Coordinates of C-alpha atoms and ligand atoms in Angstrom, one line a residue:
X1 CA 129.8 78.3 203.2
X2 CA 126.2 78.2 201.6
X3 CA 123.8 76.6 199.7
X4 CA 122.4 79.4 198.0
X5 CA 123.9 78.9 194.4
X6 CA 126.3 81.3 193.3
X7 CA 125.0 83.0 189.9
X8 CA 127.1 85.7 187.9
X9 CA 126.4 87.1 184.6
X10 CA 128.7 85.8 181.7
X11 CA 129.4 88.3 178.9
X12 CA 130.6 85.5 176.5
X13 CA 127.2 84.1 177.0
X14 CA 125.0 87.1 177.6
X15 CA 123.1 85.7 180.8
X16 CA 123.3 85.1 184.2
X17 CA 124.3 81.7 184.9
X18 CA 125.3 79.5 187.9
X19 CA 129.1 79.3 188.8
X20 CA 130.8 76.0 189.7
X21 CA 134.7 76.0 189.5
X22 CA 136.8 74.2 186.8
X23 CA 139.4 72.8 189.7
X24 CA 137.1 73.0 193.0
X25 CA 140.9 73.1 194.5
X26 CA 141.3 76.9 193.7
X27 CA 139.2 79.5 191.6
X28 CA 141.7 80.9 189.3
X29 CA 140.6 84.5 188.4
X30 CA 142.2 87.3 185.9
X31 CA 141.6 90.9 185.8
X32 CA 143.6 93.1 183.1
X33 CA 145.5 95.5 185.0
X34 CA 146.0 99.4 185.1
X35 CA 148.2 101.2 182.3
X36 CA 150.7 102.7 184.2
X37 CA 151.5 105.8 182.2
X38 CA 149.3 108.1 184.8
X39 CA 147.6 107.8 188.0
X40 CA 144.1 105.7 188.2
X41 CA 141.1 107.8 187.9
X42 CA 138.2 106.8 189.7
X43 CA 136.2 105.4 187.1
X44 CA 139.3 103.1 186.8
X45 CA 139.0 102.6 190.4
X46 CA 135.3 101.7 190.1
X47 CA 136.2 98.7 188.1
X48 CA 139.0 97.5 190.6
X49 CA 136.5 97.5 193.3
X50 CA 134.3 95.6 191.3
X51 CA 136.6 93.0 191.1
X52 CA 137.2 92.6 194.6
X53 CA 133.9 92.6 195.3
X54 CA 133.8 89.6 192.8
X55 CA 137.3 88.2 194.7
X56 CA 135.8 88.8 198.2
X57 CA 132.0 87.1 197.5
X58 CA 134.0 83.9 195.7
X59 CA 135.7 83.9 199.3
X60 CA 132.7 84.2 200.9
X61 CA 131.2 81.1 199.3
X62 CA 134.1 78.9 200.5
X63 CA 136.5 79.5 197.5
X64 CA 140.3 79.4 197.5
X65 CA 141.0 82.1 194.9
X66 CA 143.9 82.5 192.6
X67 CA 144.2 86.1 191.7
X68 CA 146.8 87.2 189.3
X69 CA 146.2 91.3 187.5
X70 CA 148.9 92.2 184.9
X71 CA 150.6 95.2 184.8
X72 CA 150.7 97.3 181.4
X73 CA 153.6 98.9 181.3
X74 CA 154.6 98.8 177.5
X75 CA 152.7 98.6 174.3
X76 CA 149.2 100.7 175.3
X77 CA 148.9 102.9 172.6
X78 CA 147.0 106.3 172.4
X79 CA 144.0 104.5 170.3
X80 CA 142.8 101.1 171.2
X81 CA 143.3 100.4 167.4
X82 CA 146.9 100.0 167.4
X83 CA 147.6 104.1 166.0
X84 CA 149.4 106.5 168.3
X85 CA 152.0 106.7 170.3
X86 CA 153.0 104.5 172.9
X87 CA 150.9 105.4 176.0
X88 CA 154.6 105.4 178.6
X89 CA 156.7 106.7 175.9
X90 CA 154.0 109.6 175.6
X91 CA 154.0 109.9 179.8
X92 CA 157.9 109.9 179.8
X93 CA 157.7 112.9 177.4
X94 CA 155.3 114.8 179.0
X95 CA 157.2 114.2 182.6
X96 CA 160.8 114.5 181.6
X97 CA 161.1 111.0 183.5
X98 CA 162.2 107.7 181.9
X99 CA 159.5 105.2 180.5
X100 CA 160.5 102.8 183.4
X101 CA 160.7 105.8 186.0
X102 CA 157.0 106.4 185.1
X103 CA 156.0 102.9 185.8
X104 CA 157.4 102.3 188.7
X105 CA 156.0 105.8 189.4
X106 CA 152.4 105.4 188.9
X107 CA 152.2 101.1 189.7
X108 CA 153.4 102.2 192.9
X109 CA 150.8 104.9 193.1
X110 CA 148.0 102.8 192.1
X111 CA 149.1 99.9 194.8
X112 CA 148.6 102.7 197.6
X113 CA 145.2 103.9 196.3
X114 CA 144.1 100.0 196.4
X115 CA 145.2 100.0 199.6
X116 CA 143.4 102.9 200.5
X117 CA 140.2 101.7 199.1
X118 CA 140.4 97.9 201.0
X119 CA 140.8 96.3 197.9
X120 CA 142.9 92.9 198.4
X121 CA 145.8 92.9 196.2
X122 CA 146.3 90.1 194.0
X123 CA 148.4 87.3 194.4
X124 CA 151.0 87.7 191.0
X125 CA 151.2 90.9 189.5
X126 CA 152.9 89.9 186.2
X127 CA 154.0 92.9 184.6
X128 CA 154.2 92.6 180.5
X129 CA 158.3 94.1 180.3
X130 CA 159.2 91.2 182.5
X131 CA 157.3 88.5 180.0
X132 CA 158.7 89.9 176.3
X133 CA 159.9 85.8 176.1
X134 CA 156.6 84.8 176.7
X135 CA 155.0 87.0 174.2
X136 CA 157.0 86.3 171.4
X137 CA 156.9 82.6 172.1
X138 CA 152.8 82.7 171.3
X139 CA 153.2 85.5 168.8
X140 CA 155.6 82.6 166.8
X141 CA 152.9 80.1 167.9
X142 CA 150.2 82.1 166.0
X143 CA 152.5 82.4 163.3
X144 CA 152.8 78.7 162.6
X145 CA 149.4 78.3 162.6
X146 CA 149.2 80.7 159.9
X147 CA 147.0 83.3 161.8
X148 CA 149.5 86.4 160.8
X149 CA 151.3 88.9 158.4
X150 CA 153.9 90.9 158.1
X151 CA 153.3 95.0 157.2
X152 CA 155.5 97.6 156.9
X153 CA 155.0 98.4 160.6
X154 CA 154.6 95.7 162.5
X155 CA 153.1 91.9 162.7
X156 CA 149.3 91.6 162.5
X157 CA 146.7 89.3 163.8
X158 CA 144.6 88.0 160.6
X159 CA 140.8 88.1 161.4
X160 CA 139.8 87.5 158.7
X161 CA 141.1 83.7 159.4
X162 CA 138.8 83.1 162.6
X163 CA 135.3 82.1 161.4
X164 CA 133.9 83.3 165.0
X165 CA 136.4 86.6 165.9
X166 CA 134.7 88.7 167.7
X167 CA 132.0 86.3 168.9
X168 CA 132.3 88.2 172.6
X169 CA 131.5 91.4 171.1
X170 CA 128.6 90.2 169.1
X171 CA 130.9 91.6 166.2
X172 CA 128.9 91.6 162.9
X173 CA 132.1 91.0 160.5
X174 CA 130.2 91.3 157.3
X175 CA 128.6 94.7 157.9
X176 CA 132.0 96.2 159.5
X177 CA 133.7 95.4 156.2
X178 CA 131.1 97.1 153.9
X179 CA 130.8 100.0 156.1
X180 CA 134.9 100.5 156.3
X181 CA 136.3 104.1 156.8
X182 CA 137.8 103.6 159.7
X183 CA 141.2 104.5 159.7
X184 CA 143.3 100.5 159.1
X185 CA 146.9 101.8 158.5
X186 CA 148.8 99.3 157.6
X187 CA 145.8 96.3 158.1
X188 CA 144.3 94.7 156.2
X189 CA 140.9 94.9 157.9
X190 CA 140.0 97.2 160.8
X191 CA 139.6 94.2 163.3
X192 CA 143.2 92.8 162.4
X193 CA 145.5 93.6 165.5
X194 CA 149.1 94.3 166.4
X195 CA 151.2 91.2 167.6
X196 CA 154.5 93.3 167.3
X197 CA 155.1 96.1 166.4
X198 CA 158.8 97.7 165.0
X199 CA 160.5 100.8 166.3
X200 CA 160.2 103.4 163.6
X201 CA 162.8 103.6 161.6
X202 CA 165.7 106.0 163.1
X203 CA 163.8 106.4 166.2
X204 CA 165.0 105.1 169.4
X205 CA 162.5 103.7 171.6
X206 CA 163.2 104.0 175.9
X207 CA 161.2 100.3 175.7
X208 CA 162.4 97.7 172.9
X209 CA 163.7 94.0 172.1
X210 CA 164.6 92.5 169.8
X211 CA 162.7 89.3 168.2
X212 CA 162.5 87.5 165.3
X213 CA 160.8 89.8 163.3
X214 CA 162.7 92.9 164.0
X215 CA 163.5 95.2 166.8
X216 CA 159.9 96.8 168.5
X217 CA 157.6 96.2 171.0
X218 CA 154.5 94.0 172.1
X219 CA 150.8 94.7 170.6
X220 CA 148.8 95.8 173.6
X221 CA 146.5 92.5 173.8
X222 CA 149.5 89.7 173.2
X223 CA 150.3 90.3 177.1
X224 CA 147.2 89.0 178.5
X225 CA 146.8 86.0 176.8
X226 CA 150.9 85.7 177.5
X227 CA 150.8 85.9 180.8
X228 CA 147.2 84.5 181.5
X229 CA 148.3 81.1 180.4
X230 CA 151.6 81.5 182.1
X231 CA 150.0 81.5 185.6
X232 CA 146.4 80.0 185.6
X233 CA 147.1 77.9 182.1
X234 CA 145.3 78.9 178.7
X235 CA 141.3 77.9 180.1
X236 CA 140.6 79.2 184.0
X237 CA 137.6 80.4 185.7
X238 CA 137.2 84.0 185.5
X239 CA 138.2 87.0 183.2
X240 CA 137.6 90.3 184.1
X241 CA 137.9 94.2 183.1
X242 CA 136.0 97.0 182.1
X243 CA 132.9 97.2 180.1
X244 CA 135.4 98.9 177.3
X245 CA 137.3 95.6 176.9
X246 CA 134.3 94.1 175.5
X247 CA 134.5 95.3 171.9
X248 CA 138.7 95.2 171.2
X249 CA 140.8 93.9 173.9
X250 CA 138.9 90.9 175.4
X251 CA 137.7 89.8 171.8
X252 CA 141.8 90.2 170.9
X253 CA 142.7 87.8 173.7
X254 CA 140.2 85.3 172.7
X255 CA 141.3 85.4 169.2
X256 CA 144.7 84.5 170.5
X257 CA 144.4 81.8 172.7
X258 CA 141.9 80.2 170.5
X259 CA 144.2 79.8 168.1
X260 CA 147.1 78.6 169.9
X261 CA 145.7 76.9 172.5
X262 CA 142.0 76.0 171.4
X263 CA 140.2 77.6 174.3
X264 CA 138.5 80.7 174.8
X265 CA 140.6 81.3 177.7
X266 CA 137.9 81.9 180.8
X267 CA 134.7 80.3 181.1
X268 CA 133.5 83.4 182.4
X269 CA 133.9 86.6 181.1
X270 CA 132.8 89.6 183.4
X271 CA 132.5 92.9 182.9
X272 CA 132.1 96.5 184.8
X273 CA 130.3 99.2 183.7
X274 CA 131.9 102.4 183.2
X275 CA 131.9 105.5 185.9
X276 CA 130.8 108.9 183.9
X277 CA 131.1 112.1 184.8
X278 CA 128.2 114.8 183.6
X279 CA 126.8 111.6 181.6
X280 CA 130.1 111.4 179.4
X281 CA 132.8 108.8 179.6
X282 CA 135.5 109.4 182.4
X283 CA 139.2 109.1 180.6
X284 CA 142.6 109.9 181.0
X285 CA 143.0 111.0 177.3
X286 CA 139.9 113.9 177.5
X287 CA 142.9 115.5 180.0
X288 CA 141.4 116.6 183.6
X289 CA 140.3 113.7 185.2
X290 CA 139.8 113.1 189.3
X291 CA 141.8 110.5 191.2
X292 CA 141.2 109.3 194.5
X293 CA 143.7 111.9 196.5
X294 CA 141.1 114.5 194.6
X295 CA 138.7 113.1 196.7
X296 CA 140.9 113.1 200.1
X297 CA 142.1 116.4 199.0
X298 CA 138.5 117.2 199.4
X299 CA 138.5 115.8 202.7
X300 CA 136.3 112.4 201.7
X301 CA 137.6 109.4 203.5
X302 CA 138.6 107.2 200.4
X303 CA 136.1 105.0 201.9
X304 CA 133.5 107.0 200.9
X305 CA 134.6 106.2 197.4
X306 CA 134.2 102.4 197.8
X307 CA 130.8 102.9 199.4
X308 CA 129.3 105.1 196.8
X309 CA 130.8 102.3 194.3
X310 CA 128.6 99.5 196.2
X311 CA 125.8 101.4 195.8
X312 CA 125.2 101.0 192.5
X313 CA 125.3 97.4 190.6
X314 CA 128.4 96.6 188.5
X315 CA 126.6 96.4 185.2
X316 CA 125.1 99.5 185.4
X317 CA 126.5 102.8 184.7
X318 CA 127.6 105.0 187.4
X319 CA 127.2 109.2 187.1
X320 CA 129.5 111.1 189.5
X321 CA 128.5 114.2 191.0
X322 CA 130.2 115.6 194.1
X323 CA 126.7 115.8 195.1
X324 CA 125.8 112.2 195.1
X325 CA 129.4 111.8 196.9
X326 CA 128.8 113.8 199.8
X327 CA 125.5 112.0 200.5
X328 CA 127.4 108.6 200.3
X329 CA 129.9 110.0 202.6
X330 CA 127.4 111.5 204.9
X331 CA 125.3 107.6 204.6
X332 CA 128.3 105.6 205.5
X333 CA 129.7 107.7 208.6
X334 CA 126.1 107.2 209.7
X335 CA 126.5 103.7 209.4
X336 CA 130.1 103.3 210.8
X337 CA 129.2 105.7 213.4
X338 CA 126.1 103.2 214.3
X339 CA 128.4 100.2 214.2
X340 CA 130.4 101.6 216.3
X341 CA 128.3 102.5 219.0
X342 CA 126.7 98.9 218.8
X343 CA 130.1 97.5 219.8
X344 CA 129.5 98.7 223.4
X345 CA 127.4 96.0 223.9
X346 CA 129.8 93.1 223.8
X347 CA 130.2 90.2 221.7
X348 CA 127.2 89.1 219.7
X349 CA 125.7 86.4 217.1
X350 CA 125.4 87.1 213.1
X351 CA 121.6 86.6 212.5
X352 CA 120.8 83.8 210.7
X353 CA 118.2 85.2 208.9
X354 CA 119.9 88.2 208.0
X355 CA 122.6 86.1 206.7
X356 CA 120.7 84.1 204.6
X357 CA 119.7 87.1 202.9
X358 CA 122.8 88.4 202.4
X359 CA 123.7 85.3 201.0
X360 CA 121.1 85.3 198.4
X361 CA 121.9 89.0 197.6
X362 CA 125.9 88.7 196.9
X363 CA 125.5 85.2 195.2
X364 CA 122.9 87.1 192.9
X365 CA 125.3 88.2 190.3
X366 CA 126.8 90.3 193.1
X367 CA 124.0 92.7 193.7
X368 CA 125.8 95.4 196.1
X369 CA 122.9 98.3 196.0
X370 CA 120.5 95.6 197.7
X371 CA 123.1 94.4 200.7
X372 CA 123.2 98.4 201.1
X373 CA 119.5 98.1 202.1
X374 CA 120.1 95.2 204.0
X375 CA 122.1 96.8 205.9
X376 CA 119.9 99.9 206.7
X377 CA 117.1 97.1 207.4
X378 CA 119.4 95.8 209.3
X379 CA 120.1 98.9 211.3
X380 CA 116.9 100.7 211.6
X381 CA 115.3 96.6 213.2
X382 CA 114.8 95.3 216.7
X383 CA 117.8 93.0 216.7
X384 CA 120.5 93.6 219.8
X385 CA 122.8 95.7 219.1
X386 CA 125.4 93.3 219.7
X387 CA 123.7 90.6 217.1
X388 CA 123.3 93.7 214.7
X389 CA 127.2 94.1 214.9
X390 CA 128.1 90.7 214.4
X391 CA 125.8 90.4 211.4
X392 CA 126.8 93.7 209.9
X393 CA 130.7 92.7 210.4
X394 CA 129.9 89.4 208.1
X395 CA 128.6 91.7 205.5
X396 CA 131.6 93.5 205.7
X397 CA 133.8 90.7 204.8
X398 CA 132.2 91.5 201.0
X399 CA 131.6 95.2 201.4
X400 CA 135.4 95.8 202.6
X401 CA 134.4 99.2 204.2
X402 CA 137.1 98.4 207.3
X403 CA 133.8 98.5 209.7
X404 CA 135.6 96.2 212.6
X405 CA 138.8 98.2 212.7
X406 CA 137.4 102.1 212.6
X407 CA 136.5 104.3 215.8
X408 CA 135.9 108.0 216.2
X409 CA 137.9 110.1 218.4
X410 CA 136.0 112.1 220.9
X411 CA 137.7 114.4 221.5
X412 CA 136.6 118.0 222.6
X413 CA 136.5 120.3 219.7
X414 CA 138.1 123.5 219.7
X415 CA 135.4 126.9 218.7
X416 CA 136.9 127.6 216.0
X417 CA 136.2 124.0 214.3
X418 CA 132.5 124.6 215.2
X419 CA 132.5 127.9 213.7
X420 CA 133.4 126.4 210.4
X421 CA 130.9 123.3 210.3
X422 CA 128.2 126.3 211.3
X423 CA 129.2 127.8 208.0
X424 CA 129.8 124.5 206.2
X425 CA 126.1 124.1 207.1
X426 CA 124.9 127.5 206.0
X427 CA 126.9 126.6 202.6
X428 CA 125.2 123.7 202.2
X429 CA 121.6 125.3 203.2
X430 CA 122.3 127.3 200.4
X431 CA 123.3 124.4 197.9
X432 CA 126.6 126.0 197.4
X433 CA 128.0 122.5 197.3
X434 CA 131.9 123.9 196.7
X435 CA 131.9 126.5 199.6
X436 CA 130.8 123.5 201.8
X437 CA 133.1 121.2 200.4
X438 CA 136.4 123.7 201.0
X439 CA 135.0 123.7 204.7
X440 CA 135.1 120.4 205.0
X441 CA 138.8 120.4 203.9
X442 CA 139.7 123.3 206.4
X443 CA 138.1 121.1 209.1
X444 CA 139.9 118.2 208.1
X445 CA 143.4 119.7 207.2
X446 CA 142.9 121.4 210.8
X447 CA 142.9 117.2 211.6
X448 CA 138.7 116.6 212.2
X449 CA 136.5 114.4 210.4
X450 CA 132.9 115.8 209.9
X451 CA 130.3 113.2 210.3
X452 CA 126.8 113.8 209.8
X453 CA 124.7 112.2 212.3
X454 CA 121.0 112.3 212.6
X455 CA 121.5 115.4 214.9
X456 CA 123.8 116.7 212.7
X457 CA 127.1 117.5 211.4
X458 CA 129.9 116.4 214.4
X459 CA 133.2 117.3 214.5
X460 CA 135.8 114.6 215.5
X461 CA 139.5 114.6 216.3
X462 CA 141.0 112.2 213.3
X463 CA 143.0 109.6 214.3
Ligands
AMP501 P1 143.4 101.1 181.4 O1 144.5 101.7 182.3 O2 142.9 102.0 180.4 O3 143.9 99.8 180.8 O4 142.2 100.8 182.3 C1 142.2 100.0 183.6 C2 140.9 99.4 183.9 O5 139.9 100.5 184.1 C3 140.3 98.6 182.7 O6 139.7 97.4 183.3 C4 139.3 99.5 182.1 O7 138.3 98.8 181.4 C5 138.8 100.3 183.3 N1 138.2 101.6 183.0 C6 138.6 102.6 182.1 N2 137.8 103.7 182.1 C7 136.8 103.4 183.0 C8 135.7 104.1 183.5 N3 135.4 105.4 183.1 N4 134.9 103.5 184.4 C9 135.2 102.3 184.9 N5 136.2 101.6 184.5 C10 137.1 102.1 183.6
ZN502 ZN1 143.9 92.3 179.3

């Protein structure tokens, strides 16, 4: 517990501001979950470890947390603005599996990367095909409040009803209008939304119920605001997701809930920055796209992925390069590798100085980049070793980088293993970062782990 206040930036408010809990009982937090047509890349990724940063520093500070992350499994379609095809009807087609295969398929796949990466899994994981009642219970809630209409396609959200749509988004209604070519369909107005939407005529949809507007499907955002009140009730603490979600989504939810509940559903809404690759926007749609086994195929422990991710604040954009990888990898085995060592000492005391500190840093709207340098201060000091492990294992209660738990294996390593991490050193002499990164893989898939210590790269039997 501390007395350092605990400050987090509010996108619904555009400032940092101090948090104190609606219900001191419980901190009830939503994050909007994976669509789980395809595996998470690691810009999706990114944000998840975000929020459990988030999740782990509200523990810190003495919270009980309530953490529920939907599943999308229905409704996502191809283009935020309610054109396209349905994102798992579109995945069933290109697999040759059913729509419900593939999400099974890829929620399970995104569970074991989470789990890979340390990331605490939430406590409900509501998934929007088991909540269709729910859906169409506030869909008919909006409609008696006179907030929809009916087109030839589906039912629609009226925006044009809600004096302050769009408020999160900083939306300028007025100049949107005038400036209208986007593509509206069958809206009225390019901010109007899908509620429902119908199966096409003649087509047979894998995922559809029927409801009192005709057989079809869920608008993408009706689920969140479904199954957000369902769980933590229509105002809770915290709202989460990625910096995307500013502009459609979480405006989308907002609109909904305001108007059947009269609440703008979180009193904090927080956002991640997006993971880019080459300085463009990492996504699933622009086709090749790198997932954490990419990395492990590569021979990075996944860790190194959730390290590199600290390193860099949440509201800031992140550019990948398998350059800037390898030199997180190569950072943290140097500090696990340290840690480790430091255990031989015995049983020591957290420093309360050092704690303090990182107190003031993770309470600071989550600053992660400046507990990395606390941690090299940390290292490089006079402290014991034993005090330097027991401070550096509090830290990891928020950095989540398994520190306590992880050993190398001495064991002897065999010539052959050597003569590769000579070459994998010439290779990287010569900046030919992919050479050097295939030598990696041999050594691992031969079952070592390189680590590069301060005397260079060492070779260890993985466990
Ligand atoms: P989706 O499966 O598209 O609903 O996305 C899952 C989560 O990943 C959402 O919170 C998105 O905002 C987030 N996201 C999508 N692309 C990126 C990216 N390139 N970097 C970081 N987060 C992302
Ligand atoms: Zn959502």
């Amino acid at each position: 517990m501390t007395d350092i206040p605990l400050r987090l930036f509010d996108t619904y408010e555009r400032r940092v501001r101090e948090f104190t809990p609606l219900d001191p009982a419980e901190v009830r937090l939503y994050a909007c979950g994976l669509t789980v047509y395809d595996y998470a890349h690691i810009g999706n990724l990114r944000t998840y470890i975000f929020e459990d940063v988030l999740r782990r520093v509200l523990e810190y500070n003495g919270y009980r947390v309530l953490h529920v992350q939907n599943v999308t499994d229905v409704g996502h379609l191809v283009s935020d603005a309610d054109t396209g095809e349905d994102k798992m009807e579109k995945g069933s087609r290109r697999t040759g599996k059913s729509a419900w295969e593939i999400a099974e398929f890829y929620f399970q796949a995104f569970q074991a990367d989470l789990a890979r990466l340390n990331v605490l899994p939430p406590h409900i994981w509501p998934r929007a095909t088991d909540h269709i009642a729910e859906q169409i219970d506030l869909i008919r809630c909006i409609e008696a409040k006179g907030y929809t209409y009916l087109a030839r396609d589906g039912v629609y959200f009226d925006t044009s009803r809600l004096p302050d749509y769009g408020y999160l988004a900083r939306l300028d209604l007025e100049g949107q209008q005038a400036g209208a070519r986007v593509e509206v369909g069958e809206k009225r107005s390019p901010t109007d939304f899908a509620l429902w939407k119908f199966s096409a005529p003649g087509e047979q949809r894998q995922m559809e119920w029927p409801s009192p507007w005709g057989a079809g499907f869920p608008g993408w955002h009706i689920e969140c605001s479904a199954m957000a009140a369902k769980y933590l009730g229509p105002f809770f603490d915290i709202h989460c997701g990625g910096e995307d979600h500013i502009m459609v989504h979480h405006p989308n939810e907002i609109a909904q809930t305001q108007v059947c509940y009269g609440t703008r559903l979180a009193n904090f809404w927080m956002h991640g920055y997006f993971l880019q690759v080459d300085e463009a926007k990492m996504s699933k749609s622009a086709g090749e796209f790198l997932r954490l086994q990419t990395l492990i195929d590569r021979g990075y422990d996944p860790l190194a992925w959730r390290f590199f991710c600290l390193g860099a604040h949440y509201r800031a954009k992140l550019n990948f390069t398998w350059e800037a990888l390898e030199g997180a990898a190569t950072a943290f085995n140097r500090l696990r590798i340290a840690a480790h060592e430091w255990s031989a000492a015995g049983p020591g005391t957290p420093d309360a100085e050092f704690l303090q500190r990182f107190q003031a840093d993770i309470n600071d709207d989550l600053n992660m980049p400046r507990v990395l340098a606390l941690a090299w201060e940390l290292a490089r000091g006079p402290l014991p070793p034993a005090d330097k492990r027991a401070t550096l294992l509090e830290f990891d209660r928020v950095m989540g980088l398994g520190l306590a738990e992880w050993q190398p294996s001495a064991d002897e390593v065999p010539a052959e293993i050597a003569a590769l991490l000579e070459r994998r050193q010439q290779a990287r002499r010569e900046k030919r970062w992919q050479d050097a990164d295939a030598l990696r893989a041999e050594v691992r898939s031969a079952g070592f782990e390189v680590e590069d210590t301060p005397q260079g790269p060492v070779a260890r039997r993985a466990r």
